[in-house]
Amino acid sequence: MKFSLKVVTTPMCEEIVKLAGISNYVVNKTPDSVGADIAVVLSETKLATKSIKIKLNTFSQIKESIEMLSEKFETSPLDYEIKEIVGSKKNRKIKVKVYSNFLKEIVKDMGFSVADKDYNFVVYPDYMKDNVVNEDVETVEIPSHKNVPLSAIERAEMRYNILEKRLCMKP
């Protein structure tokens, strides 16, 4: 897209827009309010403005989003480093009940088995704490929204590290 478009992104997506090599954009929490030609937003965001929706929950989603934006905007991505996650066979034996779709994606990416019964752990986002009741297994709360870094890469690293420490280190 070599022609001039007013590109708007949200603070949660800015890092990915920047890493995709897009240099001319505006950051605004509400892209509909600033007359964007196109907005780059998280996949669950509802907008009236034409938008490109990206997913940033897993390391592979982050990488795919950078590559896709770079291709669409005909830019060269900047250098960046993203972990490669390889779920171990040991992880597949660990069954996890998950209380949200975005965490389900991360849990699966790490190689754990998602289960609704006979599970070893419960993983939930902090905003669903009140929904987790009467669990007889260890629960793992994962920060979300205002309790996480704006950087998608730092956010993913933080969440993966919490899950790795809590789920993988058990005998």
CSV table of N, CA and C in Angstrom, one decimal:
chain,number,residue,atom,x,y,z
A,1,MET,N,0.8,-1.2,0.0
A,1,MET,CA,0.0,0.0,0.0
A,1,MET,C,0.9,1.2,0.0
A,2,LYS,N,1.5,1.5,-1.1
A,2,LYS,CA,2.4,2.6,-1.2
A,2,LYS,C,1.7,4.0,-1.2
A,3,PHE,N,0.4,4.0,-1.5
A,3,PHE,CA,-0.3,5.3,-1.4
A,3,PHE,C,-0.6,5.7,0.0
A,4,SER,N,-0.9,7.0,0.2
A,4,SER,CA,-1.0,7.5,1.5
A,4,SER,C,-2.4,7.2,2.2
A,5,LEU,N,-2.3,6.5,3.2
A,5,LEU,CA,-3.5,6.1,4.0
A,5,LEU,C,-3.3,6.6,5.5
A,6,LYS,N,-4.4,7.0,6.1
A,6,LYS,CA,-4.3,7.4,7.5
A,6,LYS,C,-4.5,6.0,8.3
A,7,VAL,N,-3.3,5.5,8.8
A,7,VAL,CA,-3.3,4.3,9.5
A,7,VAL,C,-3.4,4.6,11.0
A,8,VAL,N,-4.3,4.0,11.7
A,8,VAL,CA,-4.5,4.2,13.1
A,8,VAL,C,-4.4,2.8,13.8
A,9,THR,N,-3.7,2.8,14.9
A,9,THR,CA,-3.6,1.5,15.7
A,9,THR,C,-3.8,1.9,17.2
A,10,THR,N,-4.1,0.9,17.9
A,10,THR,CA,-4.3,1.0,19.4
A,10,THR,C,-3.0,0.8,20.1
A,11,PRO,N,-2.9,1.3,21.3
A,11,PRO,CA,-1.6,1.2,22.0
A,11,PRO,C,-1.2,-0.3,22.2
A,12,MET,N,-2.1,-1.2,22.3
A,12,MET,CA,-1.8,-2.7,22.4
A,12,MET,C,-1.2,-3.3,21.1
A,13,CYS,N,-1.4,-2.6,20.0
A,13,CYS,CA,-0.9,-3.1,18.7
A,13,CYS,C,0.2,-2.3,18.2
A,14,GLU,N,0.5,-1.2,18.8
A,14,GLU,CA,1.5,-0.3,18.2
A,14,GLU,C,2.9,-1.0,18.0
A,15,GLU,N,3.4,-1.7,18.9
A,15,GLU,CA,4.7,-2.4,18.8
A,15,GLU,C,4.7,-3.3,17.5
A,16,ILE,N,3.6,-4.0,17.2
A,16,ILE,CA,3.6,-4.9,16.1
A,16,ILE,C,3.6,-4.1,14.8
A,17,VAL,N,2.8,-3.0,14.7
A,17,VAL,CA,2.8,-2.1,13.6
A,17,VAL,C,4.2,-1.6,13.3
A,18,LYS,N,4.9,-1.1,14.4
A,18,LYS,CA,6.2,-0.6,14.3
A,18,LYS,C,7.2,-1.7,13.8
A,19,LEU,N,7.1,-2.9,14.3
A,19,LEU,CA,8.0,-4.0,13.9
A,19,LEU,C,7.7,-4.5,12.5
A,20,ALA,N,6.5,-4.2,12.0
A,20,ALA,CA,6.2,-4.6,10.6
A,20,ALA,C,6.8,-3.6,9.6
A,21,GLY,N,7.4,-2.5,10.2
A,21,GLY,CA,8.1,-1.5,9.3
A,21,GLY,C,7.2,-0.4,8.9
A,22,ILE,N,6.0,-0.3,9.5
A,22,ILE,CA,5.1,0.8,9.2
A,22,ILE,C,5.5,2.0,10.0
A,23,SER,N,5.9,3.1,9.4
A,23,SER,CA,6.4,4.2,10.1
A,23,SER,C,5.4,5.4,10.2
A,24,ASN,N,4.4,5.4,9.3
A,24,ASN,CA,3.5,6.5,9.3
A,24,ASN,C,2.1,6.1,9.9
A,25,TYR,N,1.9,6.2,11.1
A,25,TYR,CA,0.6,5.8,11.8
A,25,TYR,C,0.3,6.7,13.0
A,26,VAL,N,-0.9,6.6,13.4
A,26,VAL,CA,-1.4,7.3,14.6
A,26,VAL,C,-1.8,6.3,15.6
A,27,VAL,N,-1.5,6.6,16.9
A,27,VAL,CA,-2.0,5.7,18.0
A,27,VAL,C,-3.1,6.3,18.7
A,28,ASN,N,-4.2,5.6,18.8
A,28,ASN,CA,-5.4,6.1,19.5
A,28,ASN,C,-6.2,4.9,20.1
A,29,LYS,N,-6.7,5.0,21.3
A,29,LYS,CA,-7.5,3.9,21.9
A,29,LYS,C,-8.8,3.7,21.2
A,30,THR,N,-9.3,4.7,20.5
A,30,THR,CA,-10.5,4.6,19.8
A,30,THR,C,-10.4,5.0,18.3
A,31,PRO,N,-9.9,4.1,17.5
A,31,PRO,CA,-9.6,4.4,16.1
A,31,PRO,C,-10.8,5.0,15.3
A,32,ASP,N,-12.0,4.7,15.7
A,32,ASP,CA,-13.2,5.2,15.0
A,32,ASP,C,-13.3,6.7,15.2
A,33,SER,N,-12.7,7.3,16.3
A,33,SER,CA,-12.8,8.7,16.6
A,33,SER,C,-11.9,9.6,15.9
A,34,VAL,N,-10.9,9.1,15.1
A,34,VAL,CA,-9.9,9.9,14.5
A,34,VAL,C,-9.8,9.9,13.0
A,35,GLY,N,-10.9,9.4,12.4
A,35,GLY,CA,-11.0,9.4,10.9
A,35,GLY,C,-9.9,8.6,10.2
A,36,ALA,N,-9.7,7.4,10.7
A,36,ALA,CA,-8.7,6.5,10.1
A,36,ALA,C,-9.2,6.0,8.7
A,37,ASP,N,-8.3,5.8,7.8
A,37,ASP,CA,-8.7,5.1,6.6
A,37,ASP,C,-8.7,3.6,6.8
A,38,ILE,N,-7.7,3.2,7.7
A,38,ILE,CA,-7.7,1.8,8.1
A,38,ILE,C,-7.1,1.7,9.5
A,39,ALA,N,-7.6,0.8,10.3
A,39,ALA,CA,-7.1,0.6,11.7
A,39,ALA,C,-6.5,-0.8,11.8
A,40,VAL,N,-5.5,-0.9,12.6
A,40,VAL,CA,-4.9,-2.1,13.0
A,40,VAL,C,-5.2,-2.4,14.5
A,41,VAL,N,-6.0,-3.4,14.7
A,41,VAL,CA,-6.5,-3.6,16.1
A,41,VAL,C,-6.5,-5.1,16.4
A,42,LEU,N,-6.7,-5.4,17.7
A,42,LEU,CA,-6.8,-6.8,18.2
A,42,LEU,C,-8.0,-7.4,17.6
A,43,SER,N,-8.0,-8.7,17.4
A,43,SER,CA,-9.0,-9.4,16.6
A,43,SER,C,-10.4,-9.3,17.3
A,44,GLU,N,-10.5,-9.1,18.5
A,44,GLU,CA,-11.8,-9.0,19.2
A,44,GLU,C,-12.4,-7.6,19.2
A,45,THR,N,-11.7,-6.6,18.6
A,45,THR,CA,-12.1,-5.2,18.6
A,45,THR,C,-13.2,-5.0,17.6
A,46,LYS,N,-14.3,-4.3,18.0
A,46,LYS,CA,-15.4,-4.0,17.0
A,46,LYS,C,-15.2,-2.6,16.6
A,47,LEU,N,-15.2,-2.3,15.3
A,47,LEU,CA,-15.0,-1.0,14.8
A,47,LEU,C,-15.9,-0.7,13.6
A,48,ALA,N,-16.3,0.5,13.4
A,48,ALA,CA,-17.0,0.9,12.1
A,48,ALA,C,-15.9,1.1,11.0
A,49,THR,N,-14.8,1.6,11.4
A,49,THR,CA,-13.7,1.8,10.5
A,49,THR,C,-13.2,0.5,9.8
A,50,LYS,N,-12.8,0.6,8.6
A,50,LYS,CA,-12.1,-0.6,7.9
A,50,LYS,C,-10.9,-1.0,8.8
A,51,SER,N,-10.8,-2.2,9.1
A,51,SER,CA,-9.7,-2.6,10.0
A,51,SER,C,-9.0,-3.9,9.5
A,52,ILE,N,-7.8,-4.0,10.0
A,52,ILE,CA,-7.0,-5.3,9.9
A,52,ILE,C,-6.9,-5.8,11.3
A,53,LYS,N,-7.4,-6.9,11.6
A,53,LYS,CA,-7.5,-7.5,12.9
A,53,LYS,C,-6.3,-8.5,13.1
A,54,ILE,N,-5.6,-8.4,14.2
A,54,ILE,CA,-4.5,-9.2,14.5
A,54,ILE,C,-4.7,-9.9,15.8
A,55,LYS,N,-4.0,-11.1,15.9
A,55,LYS,CA,-4.0,-11.8,17.2
A,55,LYS,C,-2.6,-11.8,17.7
A,56,LEU,N,-2.5,-11.6,19.0
A,56,LEU,CA,-1.2,-11.4,19.6
A,56,LEU,C,-1.0,-12.2,20.9
A,57,ASN,N,-1.7,-13.3,21.0
A,57,ASN,CA,-1.7,-14.1,22.2
A,57,ASN,C,-0.5,-15.1,22.3
A,58,THR,N,-0.1,-15.7,21.2
A,58,THR,CA,1.0,-16.6,21.2
A,58,THR,C,2.2,-16.0,20.4
A,59,PHE,N,3.4,-16.6,20.6
A,59,PHE,CA,4.5,-16.1,19.9
A,59,PHE,C,4.3,-16.2,18.4
A,60,SER,N,3.8,-17.3,18.0
A,60,SER,CA,3.6,-17.6,16.5
A,60,SER,C,2.5,-16.6,16.0
A,61,GLN,N,1.5,-16.2,16.7
A,61,GLN,CA,0.5,-15.2,16.3
A,61,GLN,C,1.2,-13.8,16.1
A,62,ILE,N,2.1,-13.5,17.0
A,62,ILE,CA,2.8,-12.2,16.9
A,62,ILE,C,3.7,-12.2,15.7
A,63,LYS,N,4.4,-13.3,15.4
A,63,LYS,CA,5.3,-13.3,14.2
A,63,LYS,C,4.4,-13.3,13.0
A,64,GLU,N,3.3,-14.0,12.9
A,64,GLU,CA,2.4,-14.0,11.7
A,64,GLU,C,1.8,-12.6,11.5
A,65,SER,N,1.5,-11.9,12.6
A,65,SER,CA,0.9,-10.6,12.5
A,65,SER,C,1.9,-9.6,11.9
A,66,ILE,N,3.1,-9.7,12.3
A,66,ILE,CA,4.2,-8.8,11.8
A,66,ILE,C,4.4,-9.0,10.3
A,67,GLU,N,4.5,-10.3,10.0
A,67,GLU,CA,4.7,-10.7,8.6
A,67,GLU,C,3.5,-10.3,7.7
A,68,MET,N,2.3,-10.5,8.2
A,68,MET,CA,1.1,-10.1,7.4
A,68,MET,C,1.0,-8.6,7.2
A,69,LEU,N,1.2,-7.8,8.2
A,69,LEU,CA,1.2,-6.4,8.1
A,69,LEU,C,2.2,-5.9,7.2
A,70,SER,N,3.4,-6.4,7.3
A,70,SER,CA,4.5,-6.0,6.4
A,70,SER,C,4.2,-6.3,4.9
A,71,GLU,N,3.6,-7.4,4.7
A,71,GLU,CA,3.2,-7.8,3.3
A,71,GLU,C,2.1,-6.9,2.8
A,72,LYS,N,1.0,-6.6,3.6
A,72,LYS,CA,-0.1,-5.8,3.2
A,72,LYS,C,0.3,-4.3,3.0
A,73,PHE,N,1.3,-3.8,3.8
A,73,PHE,CA,1.7,-2.4,3.7
A,73,PHE,C,3.0,-2.3,2.8
A,74,GLU,N,3.4,-3.4,2.3
A,74,GLU,CA,4.6,-3.4,1.5
A,74,GLU,C,5.8,-2.8,2.1
A,75,THR,N,6.1,-3.2,3.4
A,75,THR,CA,7.2,-2.6,4.1
A,75,THR,C,8.2,-3.8,4.5
A,76,SER,N,9.3,-3.4,5.0
A,76,SER,CA,10.3,-4.4,5.4
A,76,SER,C,10.2,-4.4,6.9
A,77,PRO,N,10.0,-5.6,7.5
A,77,PRO,CA,9.9,-5.7,9.0
A,77,PRO,C,11.3,-5.4,9.6
A,78,LEU,N,11.2,-4.8,10.8
A,78,LEU,CA,12.4,-4.5,11.6
A,78,LEU,C,12.9,-5.8,12.2
A,79,ASP,N,14.1,-5.8,12.6
A,79,ASP,CA,14.7,-7.0,13.3
A,79,ASP,C,14.0,-7.1,14.7
A,80,TYR,N,13.6,-8.3,15.0
A,80,TYR,CA,13.0,-8.6,16.3
A,80,TYR,C,13.3,-10.0,16.7
A,81,GLU,N,13.2,-10.3,17.9
A,81,GLU,CA,13.4,-11.7,18.4
A,81,GLU,C,12.2,-12.2,19.1
A,82,ILE,N,11.8,-13.4,18.7
A,82,ILE,CA,10.6,-14.0,19.4
A,82,ILE,C,11.0,-15.5,19.7
A,83,LYS,N,10.6,-15.9,20.9
A,83,LYS,CA,10.9,-17.2,21.3
A,83,LYS,C,10.2,-18.3,20.4
A,84,GLU,N,10.9,-19.4,20.3
A,84,GLU,CA,10.3,-20.5,19.6
A,84,GLU,C,9.8,-21.5,20.7
A,85,ILE,N,8.6,-21.8,20.7
A,85,ILE,CA,8.0,-22.6,21.8
A,85,ILE,C,7.8,-24.0,21.2
A,86,VAL,N,8.4,-25.0,21.9
A,86,VAL,CA,8.2,-26.4,21.5
A,86,VAL,C,7.7,-27.1,22.7
A,87,GLY,N,6.4,-27.4,22.6
A,87,GLY,CA,5.7,-28.1,23.8
A,87,GLY,C,6.4,-29.5,23.9
A,88,SER,N,6.8,-29.8,25.1
A,88,SER,CA,7.4,-31.1,25.3
A,88,SER,C,6.4,-32.2,25.5
A,89,LYS,N,6.8,-33.5,25.3
A,89,LYS,CA,5.9,-34.6,25.5
A,89,LYS,C,5.4,-34.7,26.9
A,90,LYS,N,6.3,-34.2,27.8
A,90,LYS,CA,5.9,-34.2,29.2
A,90,LYS,C,4.7,-33.2,29.4
A,91,ASN,N,4.7,-32.1,28.7
A,91,ASN,CA,3.6,-31.2,28.8
A,91,ASN,C,2.2,-31.8,28.4
A,92,ARG,N,2.3,-32.6,27.4
A,92,ARG,CA,1.0,-33.2,26.9
A,92,ARG,C,0.3,-34.0,28.0
A,93,LYS,N,1.1,-34.5,28.9
A,93,LYS,CA,0.5,-35.3,30.0
A,93,LYS,C,-0.3,-34.5,31.1
A,94,ILE,N,0.0,-33.2,31.0
A,94,ILE,CA,-0.6,-32.3,32.0
A,94,ILE,C,-1.9,-31.7,31.4
A,95,LYS,N,-3.0,-32.0,32.1
A,95,LYS,CA,-4.3,-31.6,31.6
A,95,LYS,C,-4.7,-30.3,32.4
A,96,VAL,N,-5.2,-29.3,31.6
A,96,VAL,CA,-5.4,-28.0,32.1
A,96,VAL,C,-6.9,-27.6,31.7
A,97,LYS,N,-7.6,-27.1,32.7
A,97,LYS,CA,-8.9,-26.5,32.4
A,97,LYS,C,-8.6,-25.0,32.2
A,98,VAL,N,-9.1,-24.4,31.1
A,98,VAL,CA,-8.8,-23.0,30.8
A,98,VAL,C,-10.1,-22.2,30.7
A,99,TYR,N,-10.1,-21.1,31.3
A,99,TYR,CA,-11.3,-20.2,31.4
A,99,TYR,C,-11.4,-19.1,30.4
A,100,SER,N,-10.6,-19.1,29.4
A,100,SER,CA,-10.7,-18.1,28.3
A,100,SER,C,-10.0,-18.5,27.0
A,101,ASN,N,-10.5,-18.0,25.9
A,101,ASN,CA,-10.0,-18.5,24.6
A,101,ASN,C,-8.6,-18.0,24.4
A,102,PHE,N,-8.2,-16.8,24.8
A,102,PHE,CA,-6.8,-16.4,24.6
A,102,PHE,C,-5.8,-17.2,25.4
A,103,LEU,N,-6.2,-17.6,26.6
A,103,LEU,CA,-5.3,-18.5,27.4
A,103,LEU,C,-5.3,-19.9,26.8
A,104,LYS,N,-6.4,-20.3,26.3
A,104,LYS,CA,-6.5,-21.7,25.7
A,104,LYS,C,-5.4,-21.8,24.5
A,105,GLU,N,-5.3,-20.7,23.7
A,105,GLU,CA,-4.4,-20.7,22.6
A,105,GLU,C,-2.9,-20.8,23.2
A,106,ILE,N,-2.6,-20.1,24.3
A,106,ILE,CA,-1.3,-20.2,24.8
A,106,ILE,C,-1.0,-21.5,25.4
A,107,VAL,N,-2.0,-22.1,26.2
A,107,VAL,CA,-1.8,-23.4,26.8
A,107,VAL,C,-1.6,-24.4,25.8
A,108,LYS,N,-2.3,-24.4,24.7
A,108,LYS,CA,-2.1,-25.4,23.6
A,108,LYS,C,-0.8,-25.2,22.9
A,109,ASP,N,-0.4,-23.9,22.7
A,109,ASP,CA,0.9,-23.6,22.1
A,109,ASP,C,2.1,-24.2,22.9
A,110,MET,N,1.9,-24.2,24.2
A,110,MET,CA,3.0,-24.8,25.1
A,110,MET,C,2.9,-26.3,25.1
A,111,GLY,N,1.9,-26.9,24.5
A,111,GLY,CA,1.9,-28.4,24.4
A,111,GLY,C,1.0,-29.0,25.5
A,112,PHE,N,0.4,-28.3,26.4
A,112,PHE,CA,-0.4,-28.8,27.4
A,112,PHE,C,-1.8,-29.3,26.8
A,113,SER,N,-2.4,-30.3,27.4
A,113,SER,CA,-3.7,-30.8,27.0
A,113,SER,C,-4.8,-30.0,27.7
A,114,VAL,N,-5.7,-29.5,26.9
A,114,VAL,CA,-6.9,-28.7,27.4
A,114,VAL,C,-8.0,-29.8,27.7
A,115,ALA,N,-8.5,-29.7,29.0
A,115,ALA,CA,-9.5,-30.7,29.4
A,115,ALA,C,-10.6,-30.0,30.2
A,116,ASP,N,-11.8,-30.6,30.2
A,116,ASP,CA,-12.9,-30.1,31.0
A,116,ASP,C,-13.1,-31.0,32.3
A,117,LYS,N,-12.5,-32.2,32.3
A,117,LYS,CA,-12.6,-33.0,33.5
A,117,LYS,C,-11.3,-33.7,33.7
A,118,ASP,N,-11.1,-34.2,34.9
A,118,ASP,CA,-9.8,-34.9,35.3
A,118,ASP,C,-8.6,-34.1,34.9
A,119,TYR,N,-8.6,-32.8,35.2
A,119,TYR,CA,-7.5,-31.9,34.9
A,119,TYR,C,-6.6,-31.7,36.1
A,120,ASN,N,-5.4,-31.3,35.9
A,120,ASN,CA,-4.4,-31.1,36.9
A,120,ASN,C,-4.3,-29.7,37.4
A,121,PHE,N,-4.7,-28.7,36.6
A,121,PHE,CA,-4.6,-27.3,36.9
A,121,PHE,C,-5.8,-26.6,36.3
A,122,VAL,N,-6.1,-25.4,36.8
A,122,VAL,CA,-7.0,-24.5,36.2
A,122,VAL,C,-6.3,-23.2,35.9
A,123,VAL,N,-6.4,-22.7,34.7
A,123,VAL,CA,-5.8,-21.4,34.3
A,123,VAL,C,-6.9,-20.5,33.9
A,124,TYR,N,-6.8,-19.2,34.5
A,124,TYR,CA,-7.9,-18.3,34.2
A,124,TYR,C,-7.3,-16.9,34.2
A,125,PRO,N,-7.9,-15.9,33.4
A,125,PRO,CA,-7.4,-14.5,33.4
A,125,PRO,C,-7.9,-13.9,34.7
A,126,ASP,N,-7.2,-12.9,35.1
A,126,ASP,CA,-7.5,-12.2,36.4
A,126,ASP,C,-8.9,-11.6,36.5
A,127,TYR,N,-9.5,-11.2,35.4
A,127,TYR,CA,-10.8,-10.7,35.4
A,127,TYR,C,-11.9,-11.8,35.6
A,128,MET,N,-11.5,-13.0,35.6
A,128,MET,CA,-12.5,-14.1,35.8
A,128,MET,C,-12.3,-14.8,37.1
A,129,LYS,N,-11.6,-14.2,38.0
A,129,LYS,CA,-11.3,-14.8,39.3
A,129,LYS,C,-12.5,-15.2,40.1
A,130,ASP,N,-13.6,-14.4,40.0
A,130,ASP,CA,-14.8,-14.8,40.7
A,130,ASP,C,-15.5,-16.0,40.1
A,131,ASN,N,-15.2,-16.4,38.9
A,131,ASN,CA,-15.8,-17.5,38.2
A,131,ASN,C,-15.2,-18.9,38.7
A,132,VAL,N,-14.0,-18.8,39.3
A,132,VAL,CA,-13.2,-20.0,39.6
A,132,VAL,C,-13.6,-20.3,41.1
A,133,VAL,N,-14.5,-21.3,41.2
A,133,VAL,CA,-14.9,-21.7,42.6
A,133,VAL,C,-14.9,-23.2,42.7
A,134,ASN,N,-14.7,-23.7,43.8
A,134,ASN,CA,-14.8,-25.1,44.1
A,134,ASN,C,-13.9,-26.0,43.3
A,135,GLU,N,-12.7,-25.5,43.0
A,135,GLU,CA,-11.7,-26.3,42.3
A,135,GLU,C,-10.8,-27.0,43.3
A,136,ASP,N,-10.6,-28.3,43.0
A,136,ASP,CA,-9.8,-29.1,43.9
A,136,ASP,C,-8.3,-29.2,43.5
A,137,VAL,N,-8.0,-28.5,42.5
A,137,VAL,CA,-6.6,-28.5,41.9
A,137,VAL,C,-6.0,-27.1,42.0
A,138,GLU,N,-4.7,-27.0,41.8
A,138,GLU,CA,-4.0,-25.7,41.8
A,138,GLU,C,-4.6,-24.8,40.7
A,139,THR,N,-4.8,-23.5,41.0
A,139,THR,CA,-5.3,-22.6,40.1
A,139,THR,C,-4.2,-21.6,39.7
A,140,VAL,N,-4.2,-21.1,38.5
A,140,VAL,CA,-3.1,-20.2,38.0
A,140,VAL,C,-3.8,-19.0,37.4
A,141,GLU,N,-3.6,-17.9,38.0
A,141,GLU,CA,-4.2,-16.6,37.5
A,141,GLU,C,-3.2,-15.9,36.6
A,142,ILE,N,-3.7,-15.5,35.4
A,142,ILE,CA,-2.8,-14.9,34.4
A,142,ILE,C,-3.3,-13.4,34.3
A,143,PRO,N,-2.4,-12.5,34.4
A,143,PRO,CA,-2.7,-11.1,34.2
A,143,PRO,C,-3.2,-10.7,32.8
A,144,SER,N,-4.1,-9.7,32.8
A,144,SER,CA,-4.7,-9.3,31.5
A,144,SER,C,-4.9,-7.8,31.6
A,145,HIS,N,-5.3,-7.2,30.4
A,145,HIS,CA,-5.7,-5.8,30.3
A,145,HIS,C,-4.7,-4.9,30.9
A,146,LYS,N,-5.1,-4.1,31.9
A,146,LYS,CA,-4.2,-3.1,32.5
A,146,LYS,C,-3.1,-3.7,33.3
A,147,ASN,N,-3.1,-5.0,33.6
A,147,ASN,CA,-2.1,-5.6,34.4
A,147,ASN,C,-1.0,-6.2,33.7
A,148,VAL,N,-0.9,-5.9,32.4
A,148,VAL,CA,0.2,-6.4,31.5
A,148,VAL,C,0.9,-5.3,30.8
A,149,PRO,N,2.1,-5.6,30.3
A,149,PRO,CA,2.9,-4.6,29.5
A,149,PRO,C,2.1,-4.3,28.2
A,150,LEU,N,2.3,-3.1,27.7
A,150,LEU,CA,1.7,-2.8,26.4
A,150,LEU,C,2.4,-3.6,25.2
A,151,SER,N,3.7,-3.9,25.4
A,151,SER,CA,4.4,-4.6,24.5
A,151,SER,C,3.9,-6.0,24.3
A,152,ALA,N,3.5,-6.4,23.1
A,152,ALA,CA,2.9,-7.7,22.9
A,152,ALA,C,3.9,-8.8,23.2
A,153,ILE,N,5.2,-8.6,22.8
A,153,ILE,CA,6.2,-9.6,23.1
A,153,ILE,C,6.4,-9.7,24.6
A,154,GLU,N,6.6,-8.6,25.3
A,154,GLU,CA,6.7,-8.7,26.8
A,154,GLU,C,5.5,-9.4,27.4
A,155,ARG,N,4.3,-9.0,26.9
A,155,ARG,CA,3.1,-9.6,27.5
A,155,ARG,C,3.1,-11.1,27.3
A,156,ALA,N,3.4,-11.6,26.1
A,156,ALA,CA,3.5,-13.0,25.9
A,156,ALA,C,4.5,-13.7,26.7
A,157,GLU,N,5.7,-13.1,26.8
A,157,GLU,CA,6.8,-13.7,27.6
A,157,GLU,C,6.3,-13.8,29.1
A,158,MET,N,5.7,-12.8,29.6
A,158,MET,CA,5.2,-12.8,31.0
A,158,MET,C,4.3,-13.9,31.2
A,159,ARG,N,3.3,-14.1,30.3
A,159,ARG,CA,2.3,-15.1,30.4
A,159,ARG,C,2.9,-16.5,30.3
A,160,TYR,N,3.7,-16.7,29.3
A,160,TYR,CA,4.4,-18.0,29.1
A,160,TYR,C,5.2,-18.4,30.3
A,161,ASN,N,6.0,-17.4,30.8
A,161,ASN,CA,6.8,-17.6,32.0
A,161,ASN,C,6.0,-18.1,33.2
A,162,ILE,N,4.9,-17.4,33.5
A,162,ILE,CA,4.0,-17.8,34.6
A,162,ILE,C,3.5,-19.2,34.4
A,163,LEU,N,3.1,-19.5,33.2
A,163,LEU,CA,2.6,-20.9,33.0
A,163,LEU,C,3.7,-21.9,33.1
A,164,GLU,N,4.8,-21.6,32.5
A,164,GLU,CA,6.0,-22.5,32.6
A,164,GLU,C,6.4,-22.8,34.1
A,165,LYS,N,6.5,-21.8,34.9
A,165,LYS,CA,6.9,-21.9,36.3
A,165,LYS,C,5.8,-22.7,37.1
A,166,ARG,N,4.6,-22.4,36.8
A,166,ARG,CA,3.5,-23.0,37.6
A,166,ARG,C,3.1,-24.4,37.2
A,167,LEU,N,3.1,-24.7,35.8
A,167,LEU,CA,2.7,-26.0,35.3
A,167,LEU,C,3.8,-27.0,35.1
A,168,CYS,N,4.9,-26.5,34.7
A,168,CYS,CA,6.0,-27.4,34.3
A,168,CYS,C,6.9,-27.8,35.5
A,169,MET,N,6.9,-27.1,36.5
A,169,MET,CA,7.8,-27.3,37.6
A,169,MET,C,7.2,-28.3,38.7
A,170,LYS,N,6.1,-28.8,38.4
A,170,LYS,CA,5.5,-29.7,39.4
A,170,LYS,C,6.0,-31.1,39.1
A,171,PRO,N,6.2,-31.9,40.2
A,171,PRO,CA,6.7,-33.3,40.0
A,171,PRO,C,5.7,-34.2,39.4
